[in-house]
Amino acid sequence: AVANVTVVDNTAPTASCQAVTVQLDAAGVGTLTAAQVDNGSSDACGVDTLVLSQTDFDCSHLGTNTVTLTVTDVNGNSSTCDATITVVDNEAPNAIAQDVTVILDASGNGSTSGGQVDNGSSDVCGIASLVLDQNDFTCADIATNPNLVTLTVTDVNGNTATATANVTVVDLIAPVAIAQDVVVVLDANGNGSVTADQVDNGSDDACGIDTITVSPNTFDCSNVGDNTVILTVTDNNGNVSTATANADVQDNTDPTAVCANITVILDATGSASITAADVDGGSTDAC
C-alpha cells in the first residue's frame, strides 16, 4: 500500500542578541542593522530573515535603548530576543567666534561674554555652554589691542571645540576736569602768569591723564581784575574735557617815586604856586 508522509517543522529558531553601541554622526543620526545585533541566531532548517524593531536613532535616543530582534526560519517559525542599544554622541560642536569691542566704563573696567563673542556655534544635539578664557578688561588691555581670546563651546554631551577672536578695548570716557580759582600778582614789570597745576584741583581719569593745560596763562596790566581761564584735561586715550576758573589779577607793586628840585620865583604880591608835575622827576610804574 502507498501512503503520503507530510513532514512539518514547528520548531522556532533560536534567537540570540548582543548589545551594540551606535555612534551618531555629525548630522546627529545613527543607524543599526539586524546583522549587527544578531549574535548567532540559528535554526536546524535555516534562518530566513532577521528583523529589528528599530534601526534609526537620533539625539533623542542618547543613552540606553531596548530593541527587539525577530528571527524567522525558512518555515515561518519565529522567535525574538531583546538587545540593549547604547546611543552615544562623540561629535564635537562647530565653534564659530566673532571679533568684539569692549567699551570701558568710568571706572576703567569692561567685560564681554561667550554669548557676545559667539557667532553661530552649533551642535545637532544642542550646546550646553559658551565660555571665554578672558571676560574682564581694564585700561591696561588698551595697550595690547587687539586682545586674543578663546571661545570654548561645549555640547550637551560634553564634547568641546574652540575658536579664537579679537577683543578691542576702547576708552571713550572723558576725564573729570576740576579747576580752582587763583590769584595772579603782577611783577614790577607788570607781567604775571599761572600754570595748569595751579589751576587744577584734582582732575582725574581712570586710565590716566596725559596733559593738563590752561588758557590764557599770561597776564599784564590790561588784565587787572577778574579773568576767566579754561583748564583743558586730556587723558591717555585722547578724550578731552574742560573746566573754568577765575584768575584774579592784582597789581600790588608800589610805583617808583622820583622827585626833582625846582626854583620858585615869587610874583609882585610875594606869592607863587607849583604843581606835582613841577616836582616830579620821572616817577614810574609798570601799570
PDB file of C-alpha atoms in Angstrom:
ATOM      1  CA  ALA A   1       0.000   0.000   0.000  1.00  0.00           C
ATOM      2  CA  VAL A   2       1.185   3.601  -0.659  1.00  0.00           C
ATOM      3  CA  ALA A   3       0.767   6.470   1.825  1.00  0.00           C
ATOM      4  CA  ASN A   4       1.751  10.158   1.909  1.00  0.00           C
ATOM      5  CA  VAL A   5       4.025  11.350   4.709  1.00  0.00           C
ATOM      6  CA  THR A   6       3.839  15.122   5.360  1.00  0.00           C
ATOM      7  CA  VAL A   7       6.952  16.457   7.091  1.00  0.00           C
ATOM      8  CA  VAL A   8       6.480  19.686   9.099  1.00  0.00           C
ATOM      9  CA  ASP A   9       8.837  21.966  11.074  1.00  0.00           C
ATOM     10  CA  ASN A  10       7.115  23.572  14.051  1.00  0.00           C
ATOM     11  CA  THR A  11      10.276  24.354  15.990  1.00  0.00           C
ATOM     12  CA  ALA A  12      11.045  28.054  16.437  1.00  0.00           C
ATOM     13  CA  PRO A  13      14.576  29.192  15.682  1.00  0.00           C
ATOM     14  CA  THR A  14      16.952  30.121  18.467  1.00  0.00           C
ATOM     15  CA  ALA A  15      17.200  33.951  18.665  1.00  0.00           C
ATOM     16  CA  SER A  16      20.415  35.291  20.126  1.00  0.00           C
ATOM     17  CA  CYS A  17      21.153  39.041  20.621  1.00  0.00           C
ATOM     18  CA  GLN A  18      24.140  41.132  21.610  1.00  0.00           C
ATOM     19  CA  ALA A  19      24.467  44.681  22.956  1.00  0.00           C
ATOM     20  CA  VAL A  20      25.573  47.267  20.390  1.00  0.00           C
ATOM     21  CA  THR A  21      26.806  50.895  20.615  1.00  0.00           C
ATOM     22  CA  VAL A  22      25.584  53.307  17.955  1.00  0.00           C
ATOM     23  CA  GLN A  23      27.660  56.417  17.278  1.00  0.00           C
ATOM     24  CA  LEU A  24      25.698  59.400  15.964  1.00  0.00           C
ATOM     25  CA  ASP A  25      27.270  61.189  13.011  1.00  0.00           C
ATOM     26  CA  ALA A  26      27.753  64.957  12.523  1.00  0.00           C
ATOM     27  CA  ALA A  27      24.124  65.227  11.475  1.00  0.00           C
ATOM     28  CA  GLY A  28      23.008  63.594  14.713  1.00  0.00           C
ATOM     29  CA  VAL A  29      21.878  60.392  13.038  1.00  0.00           C
ATOM     30  CA  GLY A  30      22.891  56.782  13.581  1.00  0.00           C
ATOM     31  CA  THR A  31      21.674  53.519  12.022  1.00  0.00           C
ATOM     32  CA  LEU A  32      21.754  49.887  13.035  1.00  0.00           C
ATOM     33  CA  THR A  33      21.233  46.628  11.132  1.00  0.00           C
ATOM     34  CA  ALA A  34      19.763  43.348  12.352  1.00  0.00           C
ATOM     35  CA  ALA A  35      23.032  41.621  11.473  1.00  0.00           C
ATOM     36  CA  GLN A  36      24.868  43.846  13.967  1.00  0.00           C
ATOM     37  CA  VAL A  37      22.511  42.881  16.778  1.00  0.00           C
ATOM     38  CA  ASP A  38      22.373  39.178  15.861  1.00  0.00           C
ATOM     39  CA  ASN A  39      24.682  37.048  17.962  1.00  0.00           C
ATOM     40  CA  GLY A  40      24.490  33.757  16.091  1.00  0.00           C
ATOM     41  CA  SER A  41      20.747  33.067  15.896  1.00  0.00           C
ATOM     42  CA  SER A  42      20.141  29.618  14.368  1.00  0.00           C
ATOM     43  CA  ASP A  43      17.605  27.124  13.128  1.00  0.00           C
ATOM     44  CA  ALA A  44      18.078  23.494  12.108  1.00  0.00           C
ATOM     45  CA  CYS A  45      16.260  24.088   8.825  1.00  0.00           C
ATOM     46  CA  GLY A  46      17.779  27.535   8.228  1.00  0.00           C
ATOM     47  CA  VAL A  47      17.097  31.143   9.150  1.00  0.00           C
ATOM     48  CA  ASP A  48      15.144  33.165   6.613  1.00  0.00           C
ATOM     49  CA  THR A  49      15.013  36.738   7.981  1.00  0.00           C
ATOM     50  CA  LEU A  50      16.354  38.904  10.790  1.00  0.00           C
ATOM     51  CA  VAL A  51      14.230  41.996  11.551  1.00  0.00           C
ATOM     52  CA  LEU A  52      14.864  44.757  14.121  1.00  0.00           C
ATOM     53  CA  SER A  53      12.095  46.706  15.825  1.00  0.00           C
ATOM     54  CA  GLN A  54      14.170  49.957  15.433  1.00  0.00           C
ATOM     55  CA  THR A  55      17.052  50.756  13.126  1.00  0.00           C
ATOM     56  CA  ASP A  56      17.298  54.584  13.170  1.00  0.00           C
ATOM     57  CA  PHE A  57      18.462  56.711  16.098  1.00  0.00           C
ATOM     58  CA  ASP A  58      18.995  60.422  16.783  1.00  0.00           C
ATOM     59  CA  CYS A  59      19.826  62.805  19.662  1.00  0.00           C
ATOM     60  CA  SER A  60      16.555  61.965  21.400  1.00  0.00           C
ATOM     61  CA  HIS A  61      17.764  58.373  21.843  1.00  0.00           C
ATOM     62  CA  LEU A  62      21.019  59.158  23.607  1.00  0.00           C
ATOM     63  CA  GLY A  63      21.701  56.601  26.316  1.00  0.00           C
ATOM     64  CA  THR A  64      20.359  53.068  26.515  1.00  0.00           C
ATOM     65  CA  ASN A  65      17.534  51.760  24.324  1.00  0.00           C
ATOM     66  CA  THR A  66      15.933  48.319  24.064  1.00  0.00           C
ATOM     67  CA  VAL A  67      15.286  46.844  20.613  1.00  0.00           C
ATOM     68  CA  THR A  68      13.738  43.528  19.649  1.00  0.00           C
ATOM     69  CA  LEU A  69      15.264  41.161  17.088  1.00  0.00           C
ATOM     70  CA  THR A  70      12.770  38.880  15.354  1.00  0.00           C
ATOM     71  CA  VAL A  71      14.270  35.737  13.823  1.00  0.00           C
ATOM     72  CA  THR A  72      12.130  33.852  11.291  1.00  0.00           C
ATOM     73  CA  ASP A  73      13.144  30.474   9.891  1.00  0.00           C
ATOM     74  CA  VAL A  74      12.543  29.181   6.381  1.00  0.00           C
ATOM     75  CA  ASN A  75       9.327  27.506   7.516  1.00  0.00           C
ATOM     76  CA  GLY A  76       7.773  30.601   9.062  1.00  0.00           C
ATOM     77  CA  ASN A  77       8.552  29.900  12.681  1.00  0.00           C
ATOM     78  CA  SER A  78       9.853  32.879  14.623  1.00  0.00           C
ATOM     79  CA  SER A  79      11.315  33.867  17.958  1.00  0.00           C
ATOM     80  CA  THR A  80      12.596  37.108  19.475  1.00  0.00           C
ATOM     81  CA  CYS A  81      15.238  38.462  21.795  1.00  0.00           C
ATOM     82  CA  ASP A  82      15.911  41.904  23.243  1.00  0.00           C
ATOM     83  CA  ALA A  83      19.166  43.802  22.961  1.00  0.00           C
ATOM     84  CA  THR A  84      20.467  46.933  24.705  1.00  0.00           C
ATOM     85  CA  ILE A  85      21.500  49.638  22.257  1.00  0.00           C
ATOM     86  CA  THR A  86      23.664  52.450  23.656  1.00  0.00           C
ATOM     87  CA  VAL A  87      23.493  55.629  21.573  1.00  0.00           C
ATOM     88  CA  VAL A  88      26.461  57.962  22.008  1.00  0.00           C
ATOM     89  CA  ASP A  89      27.447  61.381  20.627  1.00  0.00           C
ATOM     90  CA  ASN A  90      31.197  61.880  20.235  1.00  0.00           C
ATOM     91  CA  GLU A  91      30.957  64.608  17.599  1.00  0.00           C
ATOM     92  CA  ALA A  92      32.463  67.955  18.621  1.00  0.00           C
ATOM     93  CA  PRO A  93      30.285  71.040  18.145  1.00  0.00           C
ATOM     94  CA  ASN A  94      31.019  73.619  15.434  1.00  0.00           C
ATOM     95  CA  ALA A  95      32.644  76.604  17.194  1.00  0.00           C
ATOM     96  CA  ILE A  96      32.401  79.991  15.432  1.00  0.00           C
ATOM     97  CA  ALA A  97      33.648  83.235  17.018  1.00  0.00           C
ATOM     98  CA  GLN A  98      33.490  86.904  16.035  1.00  0.00           C
ATOM     99  CA  ASP A  99      35.613  89.940  16.964  1.00  0.00           C
ATOM    100  CA  VAL A 100      34.072  92.305  19.524  1.00  0.00           C
ATOM    101  CA  THR A 101      34.746  95.750  21.000  1.00  0.00           C
ATOM    102  CA  VAL A 102      34.675  96.339  24.749  1.00  0.00           C
ATOM    103  CA  ILE A 103      33.999  99.926  25.892  1.00  0.00           C
ATOM    104  CA  LEU A 104      35.376 100.699  29.338  1.00  0.00           C
ATOM    105  CA  ASP A 105      33.178 102.424  31.902  1.00  0.00           C
ATOM    106  CA  ALA A 106      34.060 105.462  34.038  1.00  0.00           C
ATOM    107  CA  SER A 107      35.944 103.186  36.416  1.00  0.00           C
ATOM    108  CA  GLY A 108      38.131 101.833  33.615  1.00  0.00           C
ATOM    109  CA  ASN A 109      36.506  98.411  33.569  1.00  0.00           C
ATOM    110  CA  GLY A 110      34.697  96.485  30.831  1.00  0.00           C
ATOM    111  CA  SER A 111      33.635  92.951  30.053  1.00  0.00           C
ATOM    112  CA  THR A 112      32.282  90.647  27.383  1.00  0.00           C
ATOM    113  CA  SER A 113      30.769  87.170  27.406  1.00  0.00           C
ATOM    114  CA  GLY A 114      30.870  83.954  25.460  1.00  0.00           C
ATOM    115  CA  GLY A 115      27.453  84.776  24.048  1.00  0.00           C
ATOM    116  CA  GLN A 116      28.711  88.083  22.644  1.00  0.00           C
ATOM    117  CA  VAL A 117      31.780  86.526  21.032  1.00  0.00           C
ATOM    118  CA  ASP A 118      29.808  83.555  19.675  1.00  0.00           C
ATOM    119  CA  ASN A 119      28.894  83.876  16.010  1.00  0.00           C
ATOM    120  CA  GLY A 120      26.527  80.973  15.487  1.00  0.00           C
ATOM    121  CA  SER A 121      28.287  77.985  17.014  1.00  0.00           C
ATOM    122  CA  SER A 122      26.128  74.882  16.656  1.00  0.00           C
ATOM    123  CA  ASP A 123      25.692  71.254  17.577  1.00  0.00           C
ATOM    124  CA  VAL A 124      22.923  68.922  16.376  1.00  0.00           C
ATOM    125  CA  CYS A 125      22.260  67.683  19.893  1.00  0.00           C
ATOM    126  CA  GLY A 126      22.454  71.137  21.484  1.00  0.00           C
ATOM    127  CA  ILE A 127      25.005  73.444  23.107  1.00  0.00           C
ATOM    128  CA  ALA A 128      25.417  73.450  26.879  1.00  0.00           C
ATOM    129  CA  SER A 129      27.848  76.354  27.383  1.00  0.00           C
ATOM    130  CA  LEU A 130      29.868  79.104  25.719  1.00  0.00           C
ATOM    131  CA  VAL A 131      32.920  80.070  27.807  1.00  0.00           C
ATOM    132  CA  LEU A 132      35.658  82.670  27.225  1.00  0.00           C
ATOM    133  CA  ASP A 133      39.134  82.369  28.688  1.00  0.00           C
ATOM    134  CA  GLN A 134      39.006  86.131  29.484  1.00  0.00           C
ATOM    135  CA  ASN A 135      35.858  88.087  30.226  1.00  0.00           C
ATOM    136  CA  ASP A 136      37.093  91.183  32.065  1.00  0.00           C
ATOM    137  CA  PHE A 137      39.251  94.003  30.697  1.00  0.00           C
ATOM    138  CA  THR A 138      40.839  97.182  32.072  1.00  0.00           C
ATOM    139  CA  CYS A 139      42.803 100.211  30.880  1.00  0.00           C
ATOM    140  CA  ALA A 140      45.934  98.038  30.741  1.00  0.00           C
ATOM    141  CA  ASP A 141      44.400  95.985  27.917  1.00  0.00           C
ATOM    142  CA  ILE A 142      44.224  99.005  25.604  1.00  0.00           C
ATOM    143  CA  ALA A 143      47.985  98.802  25.116  1.00  0.00           C
ATOM    144  CA  THR A 144      47.737  95.178  23.946  1.00  0.00           C
ATOM    145  CA  ASN A 145      44.923  95.695  21.400  1.00  0.00           C
ATOM    146  CA  PRO A 146      43.707  93.530  19.851  1.00  0.00           C
ATOM    147  CA  ASN A 147      43.458  91.031  22.699  1.00  0.00           C
ATOM    148  CA  LEU A 148      43.179  87.388  21.576  1.00  0.00           C
ATOM    149  CA  VAL A 149      40.530  85.342  23.417  1.00  0.00           C
ATOM    150  CA  THR A 150      39.490  81.711  23.090  1.00  0.00           C
ATOM    151  CA  LEU A 151      35.835  80.647  22.960  1.00  0.00           C
ATOM    152  CA  THR A 152      35.179  77.117  24.218  1.00  0.00           C
ATOM    153  CA  VAL A 153      31.911  75.555  23.045  1.00  0.00           C
ATOM    154  CA  THR A 154      30.637  72.519  24.969  1.00  0.00           C
ATOM    155  CA  ASP A 155      27.683  70.487  23.743  1.00  0.00           C
ATOM    156  CA  VAL A 156      25.097  68.726  25.926  1.00  0.00           C
ATOM    157  CA  ASN A 157      27.132  65.529  25.778  1.00  0.00           C
ATOM    158  CA  GLY A 158      30.413  67.020  26.940  1.00  0.00           C
ATOM    159  CA  ASN A 159      32.132  67.346  23.582  1.00  0.00           C
ATOM    160  CA  THR A 160      34.102  70.588  23.125  1.00  0.00           C
ATOM    161  CA  ALA A 161      35.511  72.748  20.351  1.00  0.00           C
ATOM    162  CA  THR A 162      37.303  76.103  20.382  1.00  0.00           C
ATOM    163  CA  ALA A 163      37.579  79.223  18.227  1.00  0.00           C
ATOM    164  CA  THR A 164      39.555  82.451  18.675  1.00  0.00           C
ATOM    165  CA  ALA A 165      38.529  86.091  18.320  1.00  0.00           C
ATOM    166  CA  ASN A 166      39.990  89.557  18.828  1.00  0.00           C
ATOM    167  CA  VAL A 167      38.733  91.847  21.590  1.00  0.00           C
ATOM    168  CA  THR A 168      39.461  95.541  21.061  1.00  0.00           C
ATOM    169  CA  VAL A 169      39.315  97.563  24.291  1.00  0.00           C
ATOM    170  CA  VAL A 170      38.467 101.268  23.962  1.00  0.00           C
ATOM    171  CA  ASP A 171      38.152 104.177  26.390  1.00  0.00           C
ATOM    172  CA  LEU A 172      35.537 106.749  25.347  1.00  0.00           C
ATOM    173  CA  ILE A 173      35.042 108.301  28.783  1.00  0.00           C
ATOM    174  CA  ALA A 174      36.239 111.903  29.083  1.00  0.00           C
ATOM    175  CA  PRO A 175      38.345 112.760  32.131  1.00  0.00           C
ATOM    176  CA  VAL A 176      36.856 114.672  35.055  1.00  0.00           C
ATOM    177  CA  ALA A 177      38.218 118.229  34.852  1.00  0.00           C
ATOM    178  CA  ILE A 178      38.214 120.161  38.153  1.00  0.00           C
ATOM    179  CA  ALA A 179      39.518 123.743  38.355  1.00  0.00           C
ATOM    180  CA  GLN A 180      40.065 126.185  41.189  1.00  0.00           C
ATOM    181  CA  ASP A 181      40.244 129.997  41.283  1.00  0.00           C
ATOM    182  CA  VAL A 182      43.719 131.553  41.501  1.00  0.00           C
ATOM    183  CA  VAL A 183      45.288 134.914  42.290  1.00  0.00           C
ATOM    184  CA  VAL A 184      47.911 136.248  39.891  1.00  0.00           C
ATOM    185  CA  VAL A 185      50.128 139.064  41.230  1.00  0.00           C
ATOM    186  CA  LEU A 186      51.862 141.108  38.567  1.00  0.00           C
ATOM    187  CA  ASP A 187      55.596 141.667  38.975  1.00  0.00           C
ATOM    188  CA  ALA A 188      57.412 145.004  38.837  1.00  0.00           C
ATOM    189  CA  ASN A 189      57.324 144.838  35.052  1.00  0.00           C
ATOM    190  CA  GLY A 190      53.547 144.378  35.021  1.00  0.00           C
ATOM    191  CA  ASN A 191      53.646 140.746  33.979  1.00  0.00           C
ATOM    192  CA  GLY A 192      52.223 137.631  35.606  1.00  0.00           C
ATOM    193  CA  SER A 193      51.494 134.013  34.743  1.00  0.00           C
ATOM    194  CA  VAL A 194      49.740 130.923  36.011  1.00  0.00           C
ATOM    195  CA  THR A 195      50.387 127.202  35.436  1.00  0.00           C
ATOM    196  CA  ALA A 196      47.930 124.375  34.784  1.00  0.00           C
ATOM    197  CA  ASP A 197      48.995 122.730  38.035  1.00  0.00           C
ATOM    198  CA  GLN A 198      47.985 125.864  39.947  1.00  0.00           C
ATOM    199  CA  VAL A 199      44.514 125.896  38.388  1.00  0.00           C
ATOM    200  CA  ASP A 200      43.990 122.134  38.547  1.00  0.00           C
ATOM    201  CA  ASN A 201      42.070 120.963  41.610  1.00  0.00           C
ATOM    202  CA  GLY A 202      42.288 117.179  41.335  1.00  0.00           C
ATOM    203  CA  SER A 203      41.259 116.366  37.777  1.00  0.00           C
ATOM    204  CA  ASP A 204      41.065 112.616  37.289  1.00  0.00           C
ATOM    205  CA  ASP A 205      40.703 109.816  34.743  1.00  0.00           C
ATOM    206  CA  ALA A 206      40.528 106.059  35.302  1.00  0.00           C
ATOM    207  CA  CYS A 207      43.020 105.348  32.527  1.00  0.00           C
ATOM    208  CA  GLY A 208      45.353 108.216  33.401  1.00  0.00           C
ATOM    209  CA  ILE A 209      45.830 111.848  32.392  1.00  0.00           C
ATOM    210  CA  ASP A 210      48.208 112.743  29.574  1.00  0.00           C
ATOM    211  CA  THR A 211      48.227 116.565  29.599  1.00  0.00           C
ATOM    212  CA  ILE A 212      46.684 119.470  31.511  1.00  0.00           C
ATOM    213  CA  THR A 213      46.803 122.989  30.025  1.00  0.00           C
ATOM    214  CA  VAL A 214      45.332 126.370  30.970  1.00  0.00           C
ATOM    215  CA  SER A 215      44.436 129.274  28.712  1.00  0.00           C
ATOM    216  CA  PRO A 216      45.170 132.113  28.956  1.00  0.00           C
ATOM    217  CA  ASN A 217      48.199 131.624  31.145  1.00  0.00           C
ATOM    218  CA  THR A 218      49.931 135.032  30.893  1.00  0.00           C
ATOM    219  CA  PHE A 219      48.625 138.414  32.069  1.00  0.00           C
ATOM    220  CA  ASP A 220      49.596 142.099  32.120  1.00  0.00           C
ATOM    221  CA  CYS A 221      48.261 145.401  33.381  1.00  0.00           C
ATOM    222  CA  SER A 222      45.318 145.265  30.980  1.00  0.00           C
ATOM    223  CA  ASN A 223      44.074 142.144  32.787  1.00  0.00           C
ATOM    224  CA  VAL A 224      43.933 143.538  36.311  1.00  0.00           C
ATOM    225  CA  GLY A 225      40.739 142.206  37.901  1.00  0.00           C
ATOM    226  CA  ASP A 226      38.765 139.036  37.227  1.00  0.00           C
ATOM    227  CA  ASN A 227      39.612 136.860  34.213  1.00  0.00           C
ATOM    228  CA  THR A 228      38.084 133.565  33.082  1.00  0.00           C
ATOM    229  CA  VAL A 229      40.610 130.836  32.344  1.00  0.00           C
ATOM    230  CA  ILE A 230      39.898 127.416  30.788  1.00  0.00           C
ATOM    231  CA  LEU A 231      41.548 124.262  32.116  1.00  0.00           C
ATOM    232  CA  THR A 232      41.798 121.555  29.413  1.00  0.00           C
ATOM    233  CA  VAL A 233      42.403 117.961  30.548  1.00  0.00           C
ATOM    234  CA  THR A 234      43.351 115.251  28.004  1.00  0.00           C
ATOM    235  CA  ASP A 235      43.535 111.606  29.081  1.00  0.00           C
ATOM    236  CA  ASN A 236      45.908 108.920  27.802  1.00  0.00           C
ATOM    237  CA  ASN A 237      43.413 107.863  25.137  1.00  0.00           C
ATOM    238  CA  GLY A 238      42.699 111.287  23.645  1.00  0.00           C
ATOM    239  CA  ASN A 239      39.457 112.086  25.462  1.00  0.00           C
ATOM    240  CA  VAL A 240      39.161 115.748  26.473  1.00  0.00           C
ATOM    241  CA  SER A 241      37.166 117.752  28.996  1.00  0.00           C
ATOM    242  CA  THR A 242      37.366 121.337  30.266  1.00  0.00           C
ATOM    243  CA  ALA A 243      36.589 123.373  33.364  1.00  0.00           C
ATOM    244  CA  THR A 244      36.617 127.128  34.000  1.00  0.00           C
ATOM    245  CA  ALA A 245      38.077 129.139  36.870  1.00  0.00           C
ATOM    246  CA  ASN A 246      38.618 132.767  37.802  1.00  0.00           C
ATOM    247  CA  ALA A 247      42.050 134.352  37.749  1.00  0.00           C
ATOM    248  CA  ASP A 248      42.165 137.458  39.924  1.00  0.00           C
ATOM    249  CA  VAL A 249      44.982 139.587  38.502  1.00  0.00           C
ATOM    250  CA  GLN A 250      46.369 142.040  41.055  1.00  0.00           C
ATOM    251  CA  ASP A 251      48.927 144.855  40.899  1.00  0.00           C
ATOM    252  CA  ASN A 252      50.472 145.071  44.356  1.00  0.00           C
ATOM    253  CA  THR A 253      53.738 146.772  43.351  1.00  0.00           C
ATOM    254  CA  ASP A 254      54.183 150.375  44.517  1.00  0.00           C
ATOM    255  CA  PRO A 255      55.229 152.895  41.893  1.00  0.00           C
ATOM    256  CA  THR A 256      58.744 154.334  41.930  1.00  0.00           C
ATOM    257  CA  ALA A 257      58.536 157.970  43.110  1.00  0.00           C
ATOM    258  CA  VAL A 258      61.249 160.312  41.794  1.00  0.00           C
ATOM    259  CA  CYS A 259      61.415 163.993  42.872  1.00  0.00           C
ATOM    260  CA  ALA A 260      63.186 166.959  41.287  1.00  0.00           C
ATOM    261  CA  ASN A 261      64.354 170.157  42.983  1.00  0.00           C
ATOM    262  CA  ILE A 262      62.888 173.317  41.500  1.00  0.00           C
ATOM    263  CA  THR A 263      63.313 177.064  41.928  1.00  0.00           C
ATOM    264  CA  VAL A 264      60.174 179.106  42.574  1.00  0.00           C
ATOM    265  CA  ILE A 265      60.090 182.822  41.802  1.00  0.00           C
ATOM    266  CA  LEU A 266      57.580 184.829  43.804  1.00  0.00           C
ATOM    267  CA  ASP A 267      55.424 187.341  41.936  1.00  0.00           C
ATOM    268  CA  ALA A 268      54.838 191.008  42.836  1.00  0.00           C
ATOM    269  CA  THR A 269      52.441 190.004  45.583  1.00  0.00           C
ATOM    270  CA  GLY A 270      55.019 187.702  47.120  1.00  0.00           C
ATOM    271  CA  SER A 271      53.236 184.517  46.112  1.00  0.00           C
ATOM    272  CA  ALA A 272      53.904 181.554  43.841  1.00  0.00           C
ATOM    273  CA  SER A 273      52.341 178.108  43.156  1.00  0.00           C
ATOM    274  CA  ILE A 274      53.650 174.807  41.911  1.00  0.00           C
ATOM    275  CA  THR A 275      52.088 171.545  40.626  1.00  0.00           C
ATOM    276  CA  ALA A 276      53.014 167.956  41.375  1.00  0.00           C
ATOM    277  CA  ALA A 277      54.320 167.690  37.859  1.00  0.00           C
ATOM    278  CA  ASP A 278      56.782 170.502  38.599  1.00  0.00           C
ATOM    279  CA  VAL A 279      58.322 168.417  41.404  1.00  0.00           C
ATOM    280  CA  ASP A 280      58.089 165.030  39.686  1.00  0.00           C
ATOM    281  CA  GLY A 281      61.441 163.789  38.485  1.00  0.00           C
ATOM    282  CA  GLY A 282      60.212 160.905  36.350  1.00  0.00           C
ATOM    283  CA  SER A 283      58.193 158.689  38.713  1.00  0.00           C
ATOM    284  CA  THR A 284      57.283 155.341  37.080  1.00  0.00           C
ATOM    285  CA  ASP A 285      55.022 152.313  37.445  1.00  0.00           C
ATOM    286  CA  ALA A 286      54.632 149.349  35.139  1.00  0.00           C
ATOM    287  CA  CYS A 287      50.885 149.775  35.119  1.00  0.00           C
TER     288      CYS A 287
END
